[in-house]
Structures are given as structure tokens and as C-alpha cells.
Amino acid sequence: YSFSLIKEATYAFSATVSVAASRTVDENFLYAASFQPLNQEPFWQGHLKKYQIDTDGSVGSMLWDGGSVLQSTAAANRNIWTYKGSTGGAMTAFNTTNMTYDDLNIDDSVPADALAAKNLIVGFIRGETTYNIESWKLGDIFRSNPVTVPTPSSYFFDTRDSNNAFDAFRTTYPRTTTNGLRLVLIGSNDGQLHAFKTDTGVEAWSFIPPNFLTKLINIAHNAHPTGLTHQYFVDGPTTVADAWLGSGDGKTK
């Protein structure tokens, strides 16, 4: 038991990093993901830290930690989404109003117990103080890599974009840290894909894949758990792409 305490108190494990390929031309920052295992807990604490890259190429000071910023963010101010409905569905805010017992795999044979379970699951994921005893909202980041979402590529050319709408969009809406529109995305084993603003580390939004809704019960707890084990949810590689959708023959965007 003593050795377990020493290990979990001392070590944080680095997962992956993301650096802009042309950092002298693009942005001169490094984003590093890591986590800290907690003994006999299904929820491990995650970190996403932004560092300055100095002019000599060395890693400079840490500018923010998304985990710490999220910890200080009120649960009510978070934008957590999921998707409901296989046909004609829609993006849906993750809250107790929109989530049903079936959505969360809750036995509703005893109404009072079912309601308590729903409040616990939603409250824990959102990071409400009553339900999140660790007071930490970002789960561990293990195999998922942080990826920044920059301005669309200047090398993309659509021969059917007759009115140059893509070029106009790219010029009008640059995504930079300076203007606050650039994001860094990372998957976490709290069941969410998180999007953080690169200027402040504030979470812009998170998304829970609908196939994980029924599994969130496996990590939600407001007391030290004895029968829950660590879970792996949004734990794969992260990729991003711009979707440039047309209508009709594709010449109008």
C-alpha cells in the first residue's frame, strides 16, 4: 500500500506531444499530454500543457495546463455535447434534461435510485463539486495525441470553386492563437474529445461519442470506489480535417 502511494504521488506519465511542423513560420509552441494514475481509481487525472519554444529551439516555460484551467472552470459554464438519434439525430447538450435513463444505461425500476444515478453520472462528467470528489475534470490522456486546428491549408485548390469562396473564407477567418480562434484537440479516457483554446487553455467544448454514453457509469463516482476499474474511452489517434461541402454540381460552396 505504501509503495502504491509513493508511485501515484511521485510520477506523472508523458503520453504524446504535438509541435507545428513549421514552427518558425507557424506558431512556436509545444503541446504535451500526460497523466497521473491514481491507486484503485477508475478516473486518472490528465494534463495538457502548452510550452513556449525558445528561439534556440529549446523548450521554454509552461504557459498553461488545460487540466488546471478546466479545474477552475465552473461546471455550468462547460459546453459538453453528444449526438442522439441514429436517423435524423442532432448534436445534443449533455445534461440531466437531455439524457434519458436508457441513454446512460440506468436501471429505472426504482425511480429514486435511477434519478440519483443519472445526477451522479452527468454531475461527475461535468465536474460538479457534489459529484466529482477528485475536483478534477480532465481525464487521463494516454494514446490520444494533441492536434492543433490551424487556418485551412493554403495549398488546397478546388477547381470547381468558381467563386473562390474557399480562398475568401481562409483569408477572412484565420485561426491563430493571437485572435483566439485556434484550438488544440485531445481525446481523454473521461469519455470526451476536448477542444482547448490555444491562447488561454480554456475548454471551448467537449464531445462525448454516443457509443460511450452507456459506459460512463463505469467511471462516475462520488465516493472512493471499490468495484470500478480504470477505463479506456477516447483513447486513439486524433486527426482533424476541414470539410468543404458543396451543393448541386459542387460549384457553389
PDB file of C-alpha atoms in Angstrom:
ATOM      1  CA  TYR A   1       0.000   0.000   0.000  1.00  0.00           C
ATOM      2  CA  SER A   2       2.818   2.424   0.889  1.00  0.00           C
ATOM      3  CA  PHE A   3       4.626   1.765  -2.373  1.00  0.00           C
ATOM      4  CA  SER A   4       1.410   2.420  -4.319  1.00  0.00           C
ATOM      5  CA  LEU A   5       1.024   5.789  -2.630  1.00  0.00           C
ATOM      6  CA  ILE A   6       4.617   6.711  -3.412  1.00  0.00           C
ATOM      7  CA  LYS A   7       4.228   5.791  -7.085  1.00  0.00           C
ATOM      8  CA  GLU A   8       0.981   7.634  -7.689  1.00  0.00           C
ATOM      9  CA  ALA A   9       2.134  10.707  -5.762  1.00  0.00           C
ATOM     10  CA  THR A  10       5.507  10.909  -7.498  1.00  0.00           C
ATOM     11  CA  TYR A  11       5.045  10.006 -11.123  1.00  0.00           C
ATOM     12  CA  ALA A  12       3.135  11.572 -13.970  1.00  0.00           C
ATOM     13  CA  PHE A  13       3.426   9.775 -17.301  1.00  0.00           C
ATOM     14  CA  SER A  14       4.067  11.640 -20.519  1.00  0.00           C
ATOM     15  CA  ALA A  15       1.928  10.462 -23.401  1.00  0.00           C
ATOM     16  CA  THR A  16       2.474  12.381 -26.641  1.00  0.00           C
ATOM     17  CA  VAL A  17       3.352  15.836 -27.896  1.00  0.00           C
ATOM     18  CA  SER A  18       2.311  17.968 -30.831  1.00  0.00           C
ATOM     19  CA  VAL A  19       4.513  20.603 -32.419  1.00  0.00           C
ATOM     20  CA  ALA A  20       3.706  22.664 -35.512  1.00  0.00           C
ATOM     21  CA  ALA A  21       5.776  21.220 -38.367  1.00  0.00           C
ATOM     22  CA  SER A  22       6.979  24.679 -39.473  1.00  0.00           C
ATOM     23  CA  ARG A  23       7.120  26.338 -36.125  1.00  0.00           C
ATOM     24  CA  THR A  24       9.193  29.301 -37.262  1.00  0.00           C
ATOM     25  CA  VAL A  25       6.542  30.106 -39.854  1.00  0.00           C
ATOM     26  CA  ASP A  26       3.506  28.906 -37.948  1.00  0.00           C
ATOM     27  CA  GLU A  27       3.316  29.046 -34.169  1.00  0.00           C
ATOM     28  CA  ASN A  28       6.176  28.466 -31.799  1.00  0.00           C
ATOM     29  CA  PHE A  29       4.550  26.314 -29.162  1.00  0.00           C
ATOM     30  CA  LEU A  30       4.631  22.707 -27.955  1.00  0.00           C
ATOM     31  CA  TYR A  31       1.611  20.906 -26.537  1.00  0.00           C
ATOM     32  CA  ALA A  32       2.392  17.950 -24.260  1.00  0.00           C
ATOM     33  CA  ALA A  33      -0.147  15.495 -22.855  1.00  0.00           C
ATOM     34  CA  SER A  34       0.380  13.462 -19.702  1.00  0.00           C
ATOM     35  CA  PHE A  35      -1.495  11.744 -16.912  1.00  0.00           C
ATOM     36  CA  GLN A  36      -1.173  10.725 -13.292  1.00  0.00           C
ATOM     37  CA  PRO A  37      -2.505   7.298 -12.264  1.00  0.00           C
ATOM     38  CA  LEU A  38      -4.478   7.140  -9.029  1.00  0.00           C
ATOM     39  CA  ASN A  39      -4.434   3.998  -6.946  1.00  0.00           C
ATOM     40  CA  GLN A  40      -7.616   1.902  -7.286  1.00  0.00           C
ATOM     41  CA  GLU A  41      -9.463   4.736  -9.022  1.00  0.00           C
ATOM     42  CA  PRO A  42     -11.334   4.460 -12.357  1.00  0.00           C
ATOM     43  CA  PHE A  43     -10.617   8.127 -13.117  1.00  0.00           C
ATOM     44  CA  TRP A  44      -6.995   9.201 -13.597  1.00  0.00           C
ATOM     45  CA  GLN A  45      -6.035  12.862 -13.803  1.00  0.00           C
ATOM     46  CA  GLY A  46      -4.990  14.208 -17.203  1.00  0.00           C
ATOM     47  CA  HIS A  47      -2.925  17.216 -18.231  1.00  0.00           C
ATOM     48  CA  LEU A  48      -2.428  19.091 -21.481  1.00  0.00           C
ATOM     49  CA  LYS A  49       0.376  21.624 -21.130  1.00  0.00           C
ATOM     50  CA  LYS A  50       1.440  24.348 -23.515  1.00  0.00           C
ATOM     51  CA  TYR A  51       5.118  25.354 -23.610  1.00  0.00           C
ATOM     52  CA  GLN A  52       6.942  28.146 -25.350  1.00  0.00           C
ATOM     53  CA  ILE A  53       9.620  27.058 -27.835  1.00  0.00           C
ATOM     54  CA  ASP A  54      12.533  29.468 -27.483  1.00  0.00           C
ATOM     55  CA  THR A  55      14.482  30.965 -30.376  1.00  0.00           C
ATOM     56  CA  ASP A  56      17.315  28.465 -29.866  1.00  0.00           C
ATOM     57  CA  GLY A  57      14.877  25.567 -30.288  1.00  0.00           C
ATOM     58  CA  SER A  58      14.781  24.624 -26.632  1.00  0.00           C
ATOM     59  CA  VAL A  59      11.563  24.166 -24.680  1.00  0.00           C
ATOM     60  CA  GLY A  60      10.842  27.194 -22.530  1.00  0.00           C
ATOM     61  CA  SER A  61       8.365  27.921 -19.794  1.00  0.00           C
ATOM     62  CA  MET A  62       4.942  26.337 -19.420  1.00  0.00           C
ATOM     63  CA  LEU A  63       2.214  28.773 -20.454  1.00  0.00           C
ATOM     64  CA  TRP A  64      -0.852  26.859 -19.267  1.00  0.00           C
ATOM     65  CA  ASP A  65      -2.143  23.459 -18.228  1.00  0.00           C
ATOM     66  CA  GLY A  66      -5.559  22.657 -19.667  1.00  0.00           C
ATOM     67  CA  GLY A  67      -6.306  20.370 -16.734  1.00  0.00           C
ATOM     68  CA  SER A  68      -5.728  23.137 -14.208  1.00  0.00           C
ATOM     69  CA  VAL A  69      -7.674  25.686 -16.277  1.00  0.00           C
ATOM     70  CA  LEU A  70     -10.569  23.259 -16.603  1.00  0.00           C
ATOM     71  CA  GLN A  71     -10.483  22.564 -12.871  1.00  0.00           C
ATOM     72  CA  SER A  72     -11.143  26.243 -12.211  1.00  0.00           C
ATOM     73  CA  THR A  73     -13.945  26.388 -14.792  1.00  0.00           C
ATOM     74  CA  ALA A  74     -17.451  26.168 -13.333  1.00  0.00           C
ATOM     75  CA  ALA A  75     -19.277  23.016 -14.418  1.00  0.00           C
ATOM     76  CA  ALA A  76     -22.253  25.115 -15.538  1.00  0.00           C
ATOM     77  CA  ASN A  77     -20.027  27.046 -17.953  1.00  0.00           C
ATOM     78  CA  ARG A  78     -18.810  23.999 -19.875  1.00  0.00           C
ATOM     79  CA  ASN A  79     -20.100  23.157 -23.365  1.00  0.00           C
ATOM     80  CA  ILE A  80     -20.352  19.354 -23.406  1.00  0.00           C
ATOM     81  CA  TRP A  81     -22.082  17.754 -26.387  1.00  0.00           C
ATOM     82  CA  THR A  82     -23.058  14.343 -27.638  1.00  0.00           C
ATOM     83  CA  TYR A  83     -25.123  13.052 -30.560  1.00  0.00           C
ATOM     84  CA  LYS A  84     -28.553  11.467 -30.183  1.00  0.00           C
ATOM     85  CA  GLY A  85     -30.640   9.675 -32.782  1.00  0.00           C
ATOM     86  CA  SER A  86     -29.379   7.313 -35.475  1.00  0.00           C
ATOM     87  CA  THR A  87     -31.755   8.734 -38.091  1.00  0.00           C
ATOM     88  CA  GLY A  88     -32.359  12.447 -38.188  1.00  0.00           C
ATOM     89  CA  GLY A  89     -30.431  12.895 -34.950  1.00  0.00           C
ATOM     90  CA  ALA A  90     -28.754  16.024 -33.749  1.00  0.00           C
ATOM     91  CA  MET A  91     -25.990  17.396 -31.582  1.00  0.00           C
ATOM     92  CA  THR A  92     -27.354  17.443 -28.045  1.00  0.00           C
ATOM     93  CA  ALA A  93     -26.115  19.178 -24.896  1.00  0.00           C
ATOM     94  CA  PHE A  94     -25.005  16.686 -22.251  1.00  0.00           C
ATOM     95  CA  ASN A  95     -27.126  17.479 -19.194  1.00  0.00           C
ATOM     96  CA  THR A  96     -29.733  15.844 -16.955  1.00  0.00           C
ATOM     97  CA  THR A  97     -32.588  17.268 -19.023  1.00  0.00           C
ATOM     98  CA  ASN A  98     -31.487  15.746 -22.319  1.00  0.00           C
ATOM     99  CA  MET A  99     -30.078  12.434 -21.089  1.00  0.00           C
ATOM    100  CA  THR A 100     -32.550   9.608 -20.515  1.00  0.00           C
ATOM    101  CA  TYR A 101     -32.053   6.552 -18.327  1.00  0.00           C
ATOM    102  CA  ASP A 102     -31.673   4.423 -21.454  1.00  0.00           C
ATOM    103  CA  ASP A 103     -29.036   6.802 -22.822  1.00  0.00           C
ATOM    104  CA  LEU A 104     -26.912   6.217 -19.723  1.00  0.00           C
ATOM    105  CA  ASN A 105     -27.691   2.513 -19.204  1.00  0.00           C
ATOM    106  CA  ILE A 106     -29.512   3.117 -15.925  1.00  0.00           C
ATOM    107  CA  ASP A 107     -31.994   0.651 -14.447  1.00  0.00           C
ATOM    108  CA  ASP A 108     -35.125   2.720 -13.786  1.00  0.00           C
ATOM    109  CA  SER A 109     -37.076   0.089 -11.857  1.00  0.00           C
ATOM    110  CA  VAL A 110     -36.614   2.186  -8.709  1.00  0.00           C
ATOM    111  CA  PRO A 111     -37.276   5.807  -9.799  1.00  0.00           C
ATOM    112  CA  ALA A 112     -35.454   7.464  -6.902  1.00  0.00           C
ATOM    113  CA  ASP A 113     -32.333   5.359  -7.433  1.00  0.00           C
ATOM    114  CA  ALA A 114     -32.451   5.946 -11.187  1.00  0.00           C
ATOM    115  CA  LEU A 115     -32.644   9.702 -10.760  1.00  0.00           C
ATOM    116  CA  ALA A 116     -29.752   9.650  -8.304  1.00  0.00           C
ATOM    117  CA  ALA A 117     -27.681   7.598 -10.758  1.00  0.00           C
ATOM    118  CA  LYS A 118     -28.390   9.995 -13.629  1.00  0.00           C
ATOM    119  CA  ASN A 119     -27.477  13.012 -11.498  1.00  0.00           C
ATOM    120  CA  LEU A 120     -24.269  11.261 -10.454  1.00  0.00           C
ATOM    121  CA  ILE A 121     -23.169  10.360 -14.000  1.00  0.00           C
ATOM    122  CA  VAL A 122     -23.935  13.750 -15.527  1.00  0.00           C
ATOM    123  CA  GLY A 123     -22.617  15.631 -12.498  1.00  0.00           C
ATOM    124  CA  PHE A 124     -19.377  13.659 -12.423  1.00  0.00           C
ATOM    125  CA  ILE A 125     -18.659  14.116 -16.128  1.00  0.00           C
ATOM    126  CA  ARG A 126     -19.468  17.832 -15.990  1.00  0.00           C
ATOM    127  CA  GLY A 127     -17.304  18.164 -12.867  1.00  0.00           C
ATOM    128  CA  GLU A 128     -19.930  19.350 -10.412  1.00  0.00           C
ATOM    129  CA  THR A 129     -18.499  19.621  -6.902  1.00  0.00           C
ATOM    130  CA  THR A 130     -21.194  17.434  -5.339  1.00  0.00           C
ATOM    131  CA  TYR A 131     -20.394  14.504  -7.611  1.00  0.00           C
ATOM    132  CA  ASN A 132     -16.716  14.901  -8.504  1.00  0.00           C
ATOM    133  CA  ILE A 133     -14.776  14.164  -5.329  1.00  0.00           C
ATOM    134  CA  GLU A 134     -11.393  14.470  -7.072  1.00  0.00           C
ATOM    135  CA  SER A 135     -12.212  18.045  -8.056  1.00  0.00           C
ATOM    136  CA  TRP A 136     -10.552  17.350 -11.427  1.00  0.00           C
ATOM    137  CA  LYS A 137     -12.414  17.433 -14.735  1.00  0.00           C
ATOM    138  CA  LEU A 138      -9.847  16.278 -17.326  1.00  0.00           C
ATOM    139  CA  GLY A 139      -9.364  12.536 -17.507  1.00  0.00           C
ATOM    140  CA  ASP A 140      -6.113  10.815 -18.383  1.00  0.00           C
ATOM    141  CA  ILE A 141      -4.681  11.203 -21.873  1.00  0.00           C
ATOM    142  CA  PHE A 142      -2.921   8.006 -22.841  1.00  0.00           C
ATOM    143  CA  ARG A 143      -2.780   7.092 -26.540  1.00  0.00           C
ATOM    144  CA  SER A 144      -4.513  10.159 -27.974  1.00  0.00           C
ATOM    145  CA  ASN A 145      -2.230  12.811 -29.473  1.00  0.00           C
ATOM    146  CA  PRO A 146      -2.874  16.565 -29.243  1.00  0.00           C
ATOM    147  CA  VAL A 147      -3.558  18.147 -32.622  1.00  0.00           C
ATOM    148  CA  THR A 148      -3.898  21.850 -33.356  1.00  0.00           C
ATOM    149  CA  VAL A 149      -6.579  23.123 -35.735  1.00  0.00           C
ATOM    150  CA  PRO A 150      -4.949  25.839 -37.866  1.00  0.00           C
ATOM    151  CA  THR A 151      -6.128  28.021 -40.719  1.00  0.00           C
ATOM    152  CA  PRO A 152      -7.148  25.855 -43.715  1.00  0.00           C
ATOM    153  CA  SER A 153      -4.235  24.913 -45.956  1.00  0.00           C
ATOM    154  CA  SER A 154      -3.123  27.476 -48.495  1.00  0.00           C
ATOM    155  CA  TYR A 155      -2.126  24.572 -50.775  1.00  0.00           C
ATOM    156  CA  PHE A 156      -5.698  23.365 -51.244  1.00  0.00           C
ATOM    157  CA  PHE A 157      -7.274  24.346 -54.543  1.00  0.00           C
ATOM    158  CA  ASP A 158     -10.773  23.311 -55.622  1.00  0.00           C
ATOM    159  CA  THR A 159     -11.126  23.552 -59.396  1.00  0.00           C
ATOM    160  CA  ARG A 160     -14.920  23.620 -59.056  1.00  0.00           C
ATOM    161  CA  ASP A 161     -14.956  26.538 -56.611  1.00  0.00           C
ATOM    162  CA  SER A 162     -15.771  29.040 -59.333  1.00  0.00           C
ATOM    163  CA  ASN A 163     -16.390  31.995 -56.998  1.00  0.00           C
ATOM    164  CA  ASN A 164     -13.228  31.406 -54.874  1.00  0.00           C
ATOM    165  CA  ALA A 165     -15.272  31.035 -51.719  1.00  0.00           C
ATOM    166  CA  PHE A 166     -12.644  28.815 -50.094  1.00  0.00           C
ATOM    167  CA  ASP A 167      -9.905  31.419 -50.509  1.00  0.00           C
ATOM    168  CA  ALA A 168     -12.240  34.095 -49.168  1.00  0.00           C
ATOM    169  CA  PHE A 169     -13.095  32.005 -46.130  1.00  0.00           C
ATOM    170  CA  ARG A 170      -9.454  31.204 -45.413  1.00  0.00           C
ATOM    171  CA  THR A 171      -8.479  34.871 -45.624  1.00  0.00           C
ATOM    172  CA  THR A 172     -11.433  36.172 -43.612  1.00  0.00           C
ATOM    173  CA  TYR A 173     -11.260  33.592 -40.812  1.00  0.00           C
ATOM    174  CA  PRO A 174      -7.636  32.816 -39.939  1.00  0.00           C
ATOM    175  CA  ARG A 175      -7.236  30.519 -36.924  1.00  0.00           C
ATOM    176  CA  THR A 176      -4.402  31.818 -34.789  1.00  0.00           C
ATOM    177  CA  THR A 177      -3.544  31.930 -31.110  1.00  0.00           C
ATOM    178  CA  THR A 178      -3.428  35.716 -31.309  1.00  0.00           C
ATOM    179  CA  ASN A 179      -7.049  36.083 -32.425  1.00  0.00           C
ATOM    180  CA  GLY A 180      -8.239  33.288 -30.109  1.00  0.00           C
ATOM    181  CA  LEU A 181      -9.662  31.076 -32.872  1.00  0.00           C
ATOM    182  CA  ARG A 182      -7.053  28.318 -32.857  1.00  0.00           C
ATOM    183  CA  LEU A 183      -7.883  25.115 -30.992  1.00  0.00           C
ATOM    184  CA  VAL A 184      -5.948  22.093 -29.837  1.00  0.00           C
ATOM    185  CA  LEU A 185      -7.886  18.809 -29.700  1.00  0.00           C
ATOM    186  CA  ILE A 186      -7.180  15.825 -27.481  1.00  0.00           C
ATOM    187  CA  GLY A 187      -9.014  12.623 -26.576  1.00  0.00           C
ATOM    188  CA  SER A 188      -9.316  11.537 -22.969  1.00  0.00           C
ATOM    189  CA  ASN A 189     -10.388   8.488 -21.006  1.00  0.00           C
ATOM    190  CA  ASP A 190     -13.097  10.548 -19.333  1.00  0.00           C
ATOM    191  CA  GLY A 191     -15.104   9.701 -22.467  1.00  0.00           C
ATOM    192  CA  GLN A 192     -14.652  13.060 -24.183  1.00  0.00           C
ATOM    193  CA  LEU A 193     -12.843  14.676 -27.072  1.00  0.00           C
ATOM    194  CA  HIS A 194     -11.747  18.033 -25.663  1.00  0.00           C
ATOM    195  CA  ALA A 195     -11.105  21.243 -27.619  1.00  0.00           C
ATOM    196  CA  PHE A 196      -8.979  23.846 -25.826  1.00  0.00           C
ATOM    197  CA  LYS A 197      -8.323  27.410 -26.946  1.00  0.00           C
ATOM    198  CA  THR A 198      -4.599  27.735 -27.604  1.00  0.00           C
ATOM    199  CA  ASP A 199      -4.391  31.295 -26.282  1.00  0.00           C
ATOM    200  CA  THR A 200      -5.777  30.653 -22.801  1.00  0.00           C
ATOM    201  CA  GLY A 201      -6.130  26.895 -22.303  1.00  0.00           C
ATOM    202  CA  VAL A 202      -9.867  27.360 -21.730  1.00  0.00           C
ATOM    203  CA  GLU A 203     -12.010  24.453 -22.920  1.00  0.00           C
ATOM    204  CA  ALA A 204     -14.077  25.643 -25.888  1.00  0.00           C
ATOM    205  CA  TRP A 205     -16.165  22.456 -25.972  1.00  0.00           C
ATOM    206  CA  SER A 206     -16.020  18.712 -25.498  1.00  0.00           C
ATOM    207  CA  PHE A 207     -17.827  15.887 -27.292  1.00  0.00           C
ATOM    208  CA  ILE A 208     -18.898  12.507 -25.925  1.00  0.00           C
ATOM    209  CA  PRO A 209     -19.209   9.882 -28.706  1.00  0.00           C
ATOM    210  CA  PRO A 210     -22.709   8.405 -28.349  1.00  0.00           C
ATOM    211  CA  ASN A 211     -21.411   4.837 -28.078  1.00  0.00           C
ATOM    212  CA  PHE A 212     -19.733   5.813 -24.792  1.00  0.00           C
ATOM    213  CA  LEU A 213     -22.855   7.187 -23.101  1.00  0.00           C
ATOM    214  CA  THR A 214     -23.815   3.789 -21.677  1.00  0.00           C
ATOM    215  CA  LYS A 215     -20.272   3.266 -20.352  1.00  0.00           C
ATOM    216  CA  LEU A 216     -19.868   6.481 -18.351  1.00  0.00           C
ATOM    217  CA  ILE A 217     -21.438   4.692 -15.395  1.00  0.00           C
ATOM    218  CA  ASN A 218     -18.174   2.753 -15.132  1.00  0.00           C
ATOM    219  CA  ILE A 219     -16.187   5.814 -14.031  1.00  0.00           C
ATOM    220  CA  ALA A 220     -18.763   8.040 -12.303  1.00  0.00           C
ATOM    221  CA  HIS A 221     -18.430   8.036  -8.507  1.00  0.00           C
ATOM    222  CA  ASN A 222     -18.816  10.401  -5.561  1.00  0.00           C
ATOM    223  CA  ALA A 223     -17.158   8.123  -3.008  1.00  0.00           C
ATOM    224  CA  HIS A 224     -13.984   6.081  -3.128  1.00  0.00           C
ATOM    225  CA  PRO A 225     -14.937   3.175  -5.427  1.00  0.00           C
ATOM    226  CA  THR A 226     -14.206  -0.459  -4.693  1.00  0.00           C
ATOM    227  CA  GLY A 227     -15.656  -2.195  -7.732  1.00  0.00           C
ATOM    228  CA  LEU A 228     -14.687   0.169 -10.576  1.00  0.00           C
ATOM    229  CA  THR A 229     -11.571  -0.152 -12.731  1.00  0.00           C
ATOM    230  CA  HIS A 230      -9.785   2.291 -14.994  1.00  0.00           C
ATOM    231  CA  GLN A 231     -11.431   2.620 -18.422  1.00  0.00           C
ATOM    232  CA  TYR A 232     -10.141   3.439 -21.913  1.00  0.00           C
ATOM    233  CA  PHE A 233     -12.591   5.572 -23.880  1.00  0.00           C
ATOM    234  CA  VAL A 234     -11.428   8.258 -26.358  1.00  0.00           C
ATOM    235  CA  ASP A 235      -8.017   6.672 -26.490  1.00  0.00           C
ATOM    236  CA  GLY A 236      -6.956   6.556 -30.139  1.00  0.00           C
ATOM    237  CA  PRO A 237      -5.046   8.808 -32.540  1.00  0.00           C
ATOM    238  CA  THR A 238      -6.529  12.258 -33.198  1.00  0.00           C
ATOM    239  CA  THR A 239      -6.827  13.684 -36.701  1.00  0.00           C
ATOM    240  CA  VAL A 240      -8.516  16.834 -37.994  1.00  0.00           C
ATOM    241  CA  ALA A 241      -9.622  17.989 -41.434  1.00  0.00           C
ATOM    242  CA  ASP A 242     -11.664  20.762 -42.967  1.00  0.00           C
ATOM    243  CA  ALA A 243     -14.897  19.607 -44.598  1.00  0.00           C
ATOM    244  CA  TRP A 244     -15.648  21.776 -47.625  1.00  0.00           C
ATOM    245  CA  LEU A 245     -19.242  20.988 -48.551  1.00  0.00           C
ATOM    246  CA  GLY A 246     -20.871  21.975 -51.805  1.00  0.00           C
ATOM    247  CA  SER A 247     -24.377  21.773 -53.193  1.00  0.00           C
ATOM    248  CA  GLY A 248     -25.727  20.768 -56.594  1.00  0.00           C
ATOM    249  CA  ASP A 249     -22.832  20.349 -59.020  1.00  0.00           C
ATOM    250  CA  GLY A 250     -20.364  21.478 -56.343  1.00  0.00           C
ATOM    251  CA  LYS A 251     -19.547  24.863 -57.815  1.00  0.00           C
ATOM    252  CA  THR A 252     -21.404  26.720 -55.080  1.00  0.00           C
ATOM    253  CA  LYS A 253     -19.919  26.436 -51.594  1.00  0.00           C
TER     254      LYS A 253
END
